[in-house]
XYZ file of C-alpha atoms in Angstrom:
398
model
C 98.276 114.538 88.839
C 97.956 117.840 90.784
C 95.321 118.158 93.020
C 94.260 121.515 93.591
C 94.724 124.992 92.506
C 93.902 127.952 95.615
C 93.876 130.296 93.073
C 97.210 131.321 91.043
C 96.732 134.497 89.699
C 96.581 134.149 86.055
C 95.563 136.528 82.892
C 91.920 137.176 82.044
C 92.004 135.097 78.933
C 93.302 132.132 80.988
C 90.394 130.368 83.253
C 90.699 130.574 86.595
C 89.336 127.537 87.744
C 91.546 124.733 86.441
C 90.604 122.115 83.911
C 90.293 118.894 84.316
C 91.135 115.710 82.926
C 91.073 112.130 83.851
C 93.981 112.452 85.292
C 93.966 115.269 87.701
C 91.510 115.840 90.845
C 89.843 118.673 92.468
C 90.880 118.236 96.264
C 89.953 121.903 97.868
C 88.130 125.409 96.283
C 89.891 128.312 96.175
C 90.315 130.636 99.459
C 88.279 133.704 98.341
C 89.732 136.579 97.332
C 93.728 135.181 97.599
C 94.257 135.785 93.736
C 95.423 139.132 93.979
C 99.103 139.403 92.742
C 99.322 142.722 94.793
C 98.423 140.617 98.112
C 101.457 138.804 97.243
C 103.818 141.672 98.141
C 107.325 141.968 97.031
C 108.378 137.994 96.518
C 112.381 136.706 96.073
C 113.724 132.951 95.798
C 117.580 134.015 96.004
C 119.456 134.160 98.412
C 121.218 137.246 99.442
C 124.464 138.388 99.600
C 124.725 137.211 103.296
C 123.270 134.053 102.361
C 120.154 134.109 103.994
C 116.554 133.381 101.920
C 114.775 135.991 101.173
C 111.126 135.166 101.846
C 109.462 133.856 98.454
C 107.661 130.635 98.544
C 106.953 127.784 101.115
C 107.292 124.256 101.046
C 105.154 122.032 102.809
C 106.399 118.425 102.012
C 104.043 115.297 103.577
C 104.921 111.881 104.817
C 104.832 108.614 103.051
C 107.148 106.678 103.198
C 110.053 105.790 101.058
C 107.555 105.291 98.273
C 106.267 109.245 98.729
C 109.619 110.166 98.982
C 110.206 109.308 95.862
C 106.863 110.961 94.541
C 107.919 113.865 96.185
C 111.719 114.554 95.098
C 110.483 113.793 91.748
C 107.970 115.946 91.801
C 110.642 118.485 93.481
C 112.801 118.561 90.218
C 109.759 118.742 87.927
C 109.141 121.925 89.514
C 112.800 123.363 89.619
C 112.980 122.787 86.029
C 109.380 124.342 85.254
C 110.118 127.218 87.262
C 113.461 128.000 87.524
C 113.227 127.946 91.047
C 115.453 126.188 93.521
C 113.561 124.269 96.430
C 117.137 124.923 98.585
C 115.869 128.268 98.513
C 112.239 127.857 100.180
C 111.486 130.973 102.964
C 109.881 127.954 104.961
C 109.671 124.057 104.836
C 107.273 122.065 106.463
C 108.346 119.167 107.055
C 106.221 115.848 108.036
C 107.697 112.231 108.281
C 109.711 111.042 104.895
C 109.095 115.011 104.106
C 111.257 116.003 107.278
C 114.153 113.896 105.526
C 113.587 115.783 102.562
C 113.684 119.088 103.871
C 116.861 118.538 106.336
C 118.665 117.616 102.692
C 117.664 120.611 101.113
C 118.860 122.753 103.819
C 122.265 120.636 103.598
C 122.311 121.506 100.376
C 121.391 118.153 98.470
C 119.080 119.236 95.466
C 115.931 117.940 94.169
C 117.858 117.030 90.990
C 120.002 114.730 92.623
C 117.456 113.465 94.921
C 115.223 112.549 91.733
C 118.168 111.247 89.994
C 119.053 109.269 93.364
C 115.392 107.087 93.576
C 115.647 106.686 90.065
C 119.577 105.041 90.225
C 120.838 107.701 87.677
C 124.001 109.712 88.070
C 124.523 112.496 90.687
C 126.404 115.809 90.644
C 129.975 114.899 93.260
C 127.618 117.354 95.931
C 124.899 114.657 95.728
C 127.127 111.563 95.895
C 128.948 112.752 98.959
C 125.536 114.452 101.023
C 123.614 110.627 99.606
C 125.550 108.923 102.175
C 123.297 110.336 104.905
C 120.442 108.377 103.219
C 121.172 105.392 105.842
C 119.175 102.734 106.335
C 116.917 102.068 109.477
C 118.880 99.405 111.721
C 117.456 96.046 113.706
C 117.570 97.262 117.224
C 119.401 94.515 119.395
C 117.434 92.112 121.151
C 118.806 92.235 125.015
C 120.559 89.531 126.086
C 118.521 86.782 128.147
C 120.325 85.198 130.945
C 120.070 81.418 131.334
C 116.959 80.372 133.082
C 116.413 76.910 134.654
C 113.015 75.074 134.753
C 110.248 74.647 132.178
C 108.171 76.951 134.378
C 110.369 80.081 134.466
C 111.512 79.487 131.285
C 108.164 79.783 129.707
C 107.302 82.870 132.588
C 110.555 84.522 131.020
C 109.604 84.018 127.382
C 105.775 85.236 128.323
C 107.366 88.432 130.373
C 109.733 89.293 127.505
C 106.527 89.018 124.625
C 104.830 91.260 127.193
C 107.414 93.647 126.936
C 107.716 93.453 123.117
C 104.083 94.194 122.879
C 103.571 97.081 125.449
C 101.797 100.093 123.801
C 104.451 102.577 122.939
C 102.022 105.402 124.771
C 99.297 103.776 127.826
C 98.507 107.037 129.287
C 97.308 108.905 125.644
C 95.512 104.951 124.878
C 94.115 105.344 128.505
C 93.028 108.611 127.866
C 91.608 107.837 124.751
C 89.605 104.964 125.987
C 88.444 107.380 129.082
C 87.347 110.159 127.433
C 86.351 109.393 123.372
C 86.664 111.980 121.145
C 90.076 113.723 122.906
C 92.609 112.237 121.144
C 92.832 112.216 117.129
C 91.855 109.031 115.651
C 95.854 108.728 114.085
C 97.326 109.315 117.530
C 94.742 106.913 120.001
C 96.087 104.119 116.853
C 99.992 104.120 117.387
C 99.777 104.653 121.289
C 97.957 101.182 120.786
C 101.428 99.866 119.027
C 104.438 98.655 119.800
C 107.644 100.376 120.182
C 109.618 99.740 116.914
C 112.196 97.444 116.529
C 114.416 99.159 113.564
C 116.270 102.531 114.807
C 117.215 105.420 112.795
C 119.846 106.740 114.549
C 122.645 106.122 111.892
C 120.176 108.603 110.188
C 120.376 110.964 112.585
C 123.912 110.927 113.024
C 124.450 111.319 109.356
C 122.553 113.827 109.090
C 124.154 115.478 111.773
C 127.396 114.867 110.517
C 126.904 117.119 107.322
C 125.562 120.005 109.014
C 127.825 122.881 109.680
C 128.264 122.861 112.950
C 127.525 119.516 113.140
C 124.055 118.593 114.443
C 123.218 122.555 114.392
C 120.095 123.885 112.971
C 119.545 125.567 109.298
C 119.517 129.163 109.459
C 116.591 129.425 106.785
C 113.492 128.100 108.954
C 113.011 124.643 108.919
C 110.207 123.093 110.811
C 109.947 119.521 111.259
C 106.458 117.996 112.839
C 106.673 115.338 115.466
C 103.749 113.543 118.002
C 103.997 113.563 121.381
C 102.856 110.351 121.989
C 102.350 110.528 125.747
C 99.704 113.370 125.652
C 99.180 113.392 121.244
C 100.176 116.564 121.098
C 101.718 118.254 117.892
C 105.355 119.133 118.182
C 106.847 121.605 116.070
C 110.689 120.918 116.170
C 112.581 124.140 114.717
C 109.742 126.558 115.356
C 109.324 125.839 119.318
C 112.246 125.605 121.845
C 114.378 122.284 121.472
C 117.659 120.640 122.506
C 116.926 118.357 119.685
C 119.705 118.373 116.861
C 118.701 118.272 113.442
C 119.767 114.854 112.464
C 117.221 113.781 116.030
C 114.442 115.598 114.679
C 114.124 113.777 111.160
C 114.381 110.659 113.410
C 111.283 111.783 115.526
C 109.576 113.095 112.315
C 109.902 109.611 111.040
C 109.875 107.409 113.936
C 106.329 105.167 113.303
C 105.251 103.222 116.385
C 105.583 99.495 115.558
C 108.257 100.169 113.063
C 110.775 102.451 114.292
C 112.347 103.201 117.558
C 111.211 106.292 119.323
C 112.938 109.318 119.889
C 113.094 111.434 123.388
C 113.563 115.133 123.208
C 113.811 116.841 126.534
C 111.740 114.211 128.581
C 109.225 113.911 125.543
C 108.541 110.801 123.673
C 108.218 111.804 120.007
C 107.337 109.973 117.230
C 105.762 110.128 113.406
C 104.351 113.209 112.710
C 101.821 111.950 110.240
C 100.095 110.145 113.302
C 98.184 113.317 112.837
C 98.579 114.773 109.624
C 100.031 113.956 106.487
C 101.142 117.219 105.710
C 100.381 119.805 108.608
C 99.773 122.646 105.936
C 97.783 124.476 108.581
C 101.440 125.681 110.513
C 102.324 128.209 106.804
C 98.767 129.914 107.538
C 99.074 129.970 111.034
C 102.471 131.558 110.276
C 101.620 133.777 107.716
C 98.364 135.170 110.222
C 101.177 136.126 112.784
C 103.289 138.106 110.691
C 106.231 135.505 110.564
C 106.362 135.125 106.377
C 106.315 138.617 105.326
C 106.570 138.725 101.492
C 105.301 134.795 101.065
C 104.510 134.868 97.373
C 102.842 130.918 97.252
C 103.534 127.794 98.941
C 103.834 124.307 97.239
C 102.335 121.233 98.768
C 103.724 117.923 98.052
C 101.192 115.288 99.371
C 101.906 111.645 98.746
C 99.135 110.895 101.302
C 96.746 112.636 99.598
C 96.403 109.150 97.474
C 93.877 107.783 100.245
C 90.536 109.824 100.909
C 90.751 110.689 104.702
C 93.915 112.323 104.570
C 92.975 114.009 101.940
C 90.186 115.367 103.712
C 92.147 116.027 106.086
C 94.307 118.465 103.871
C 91.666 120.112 102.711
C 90.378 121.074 106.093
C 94.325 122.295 106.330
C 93.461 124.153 103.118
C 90.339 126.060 104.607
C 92.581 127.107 107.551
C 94.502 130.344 105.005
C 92.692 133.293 105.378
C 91.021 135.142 102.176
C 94.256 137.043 102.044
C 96.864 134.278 102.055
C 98.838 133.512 99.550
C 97.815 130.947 97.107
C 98.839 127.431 97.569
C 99.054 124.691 94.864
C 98.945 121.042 96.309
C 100.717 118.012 93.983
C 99.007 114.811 94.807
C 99.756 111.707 93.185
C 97.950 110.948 89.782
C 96.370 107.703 88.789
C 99.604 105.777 88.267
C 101.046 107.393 90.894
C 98.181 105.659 93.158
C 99.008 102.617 91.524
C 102.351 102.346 92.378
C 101.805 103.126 95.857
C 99.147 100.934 96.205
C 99.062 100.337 100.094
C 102.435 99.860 101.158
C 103.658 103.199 100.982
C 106.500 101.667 103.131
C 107.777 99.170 100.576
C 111.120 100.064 99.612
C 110.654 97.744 96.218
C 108.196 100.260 95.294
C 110.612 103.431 95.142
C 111.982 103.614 91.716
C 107.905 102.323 90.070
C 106.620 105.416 92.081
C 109.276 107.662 90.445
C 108.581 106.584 87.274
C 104.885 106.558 87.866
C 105.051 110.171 89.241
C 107.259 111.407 85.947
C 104.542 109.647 83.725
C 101.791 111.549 85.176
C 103.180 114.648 85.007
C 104.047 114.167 81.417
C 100.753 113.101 80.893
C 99.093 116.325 82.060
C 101.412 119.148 81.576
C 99.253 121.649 82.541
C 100.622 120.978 86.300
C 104.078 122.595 85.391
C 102.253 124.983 83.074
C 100.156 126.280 85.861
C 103.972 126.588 87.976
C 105.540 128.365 85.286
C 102.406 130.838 84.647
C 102.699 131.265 88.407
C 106.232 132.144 88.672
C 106.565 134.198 85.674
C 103.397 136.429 86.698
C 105.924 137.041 90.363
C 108.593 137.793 88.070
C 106.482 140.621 86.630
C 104.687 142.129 90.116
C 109.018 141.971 91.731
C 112.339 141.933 89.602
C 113.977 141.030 92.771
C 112.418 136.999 92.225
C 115.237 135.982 89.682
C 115.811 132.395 87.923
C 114.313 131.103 84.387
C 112.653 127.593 83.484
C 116.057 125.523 82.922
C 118.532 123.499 85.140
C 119.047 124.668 88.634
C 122.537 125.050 89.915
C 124.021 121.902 91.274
């Protein structure tokens, strides 16, 4: 079930490299040298009196789908119960495609529990029933109204003009670019610019999503990063960490927003859309923060990678992996388990699939338990090095 270990700390008598079983799989080695609990530095998952997270641990949750969505929520309340942690209370999320979804409900206040309990039909707290209703479904985009044409021949010149349209690439400069000059755009991007634009929108997402934030459509305080493509040049997008007029509710949509399924989404001028065009989990932006000084006291970050199932993004993730310097902190990274796989199969977009993957993920997980074992060991070795990181292995709050 999990997939790699980059070195929790653990006591001499315990082995540092992980073992394995049929079930579990080795994706990346350990960054050198990042075991040190004193490397960690002081570490808190509260929240203090003003409100605001204290730096502790980072989230980095991946795309895939509805059906990783519901590998990753359940694999969200696994660890809140191992841990005593509360994913609401992340320093950072990373946030990539169905994982950008994920995070904006977090930060709205939704928890893992009732997201879990949500995929799986079961009963939510009153918080989770209200905040669910910003799980909206995408929406047919209207076809635009044809006026009457007269004549076979401009009849069938109207129906070939409007099939034209229907099929334009969503991006021709980045395909043109990447036909030009081979090599300069990634392999995910040069793909979707090839693609339609999509004909389902998720703006009643967006607005949703807006709706429940306080403002309205304003930003999380605790930072919140969620990854877009700009398709016209297949450039990474960072919505939350660089400047944006985007609201919240508009940056999930952008995060999620596949070419040939979904409908775009322009933030000032840009054309954004699925950020796991080029990465299914975009792990790289916590080292690249950590390097510049912007998570002081990071104690570990969590990866949740439902992509991880097929072998080039998991390469992918572990050339993410290689990115956190010797004196990082560690990183564990969940990937889905041989049932897990299963259940995804290839259609990671098939909603009928949802509640088998939950169930699929919760069997593998009780099938190894060494995953949460690992995540308690961890936690309970921060409690130790700083009494400021509070919480115990049981229920979170609501």
């Amino acid at each position: 079930m999990w997939a790699t270990d980059t070195s929790w700390s653990r006591p001499a008598a315990v082995p540092s490299t992980p073992r394995r079983s049929p079930s579990t799989s080795t994706l990346a080695a350990a960054p050198p040298g990042a075991a040190s609990v004193s490397g960690w530095g002081e570490a808190s998952g509260t929240r203090d009196a003003a409100g605001r997270t204290v730096p502790g641990f980072a989230l980095v949750l991946g795309g895939g789908g509805p059906v990783g969505h519901a590998f990753e929520v359940t694999c969200l309340a696994a660890f809140e119960r191992a841990t005593g942690l509360d994913a609401r209370d992340a320093a950072l999320i990373v946030g990539t495609s169905a994982g950008a979804q994920i995070a904006a409900m977090l930060r709205l206040g939704m928890s893992a529990q009732d997201m879990a309990a949500r995929v799986r039909r079961q009963p939510m707290s009153a918080a989770g029933e209200r905040l669910a209703a910003a799980f909206v479904r995408p929406e047919p985009i209207p076809a635009p109204p044809r006026a009457p044409v007269a004549g076979t021949a401009a009849r069938w010149s109207a129906r070939a003009a409007a099939l034209v349209q229907r099929w334009r690439p969503v991006a021709p400069g980045l395909l043109a670019k990447a036909a030009l000059r081979p090599g300069s755009v990634a392999l995910g991007a040069a793909l979707s610019a090839a693609l339609p634009r999509g004909a389902r929108s998720l703006r009643g997402m967006a607005a949703a999503i807006d709706a429940n934030a306080a403002p309205p459509g304003s930003w999380p305080a605790a930072p919140t990063w969620l990854v877009a493509v700009e398709l016209e040049h297949g450039r990474r997008v960072v919505l939350g960490r660089e400047p944006s007029s985007a609201s919240l509710g508009a940056a999930v949509a952008a995060s999620c927003a596949v070419p040939g399924v979904f409908e775009q989404v322009r933030v000032d001028g840009a054309l954004l859309g699925d950020g796991g065009l080029l990465s299914g989990t975009h792990a790289d932006l916590v080292a690249e923060a950590h390097a510049q000084g912007e998570l002081p006291g990071l104690a570990f970050t969590l990866v949740i990678s439902p992509l991880s199932a097929y072998l080039p993004l998991r390469r992918r993730l572990q050339r993410e992996l290689a990115t956190f310097a010797p004196a990082a902190p560690p990183a564990l990274v969940l990937a889905p388990g041989p049932r897990a796989r299963r259940a995804m199969g290839l259609r990671p977009l098939d909603v009928h699939r949802v509640g088998p993957m939950a169930e699929a993920t919760a069997a593998d997980l009780a099938a190894d338990p060494r995953v949460l074992e690992a995540l308690a060991h961890a936690c309970a070795r921060l409690r130790a090095a700083s009494p400021a990181l509070s919480g115990t292995p049981a229920d979170p709050r609501p």
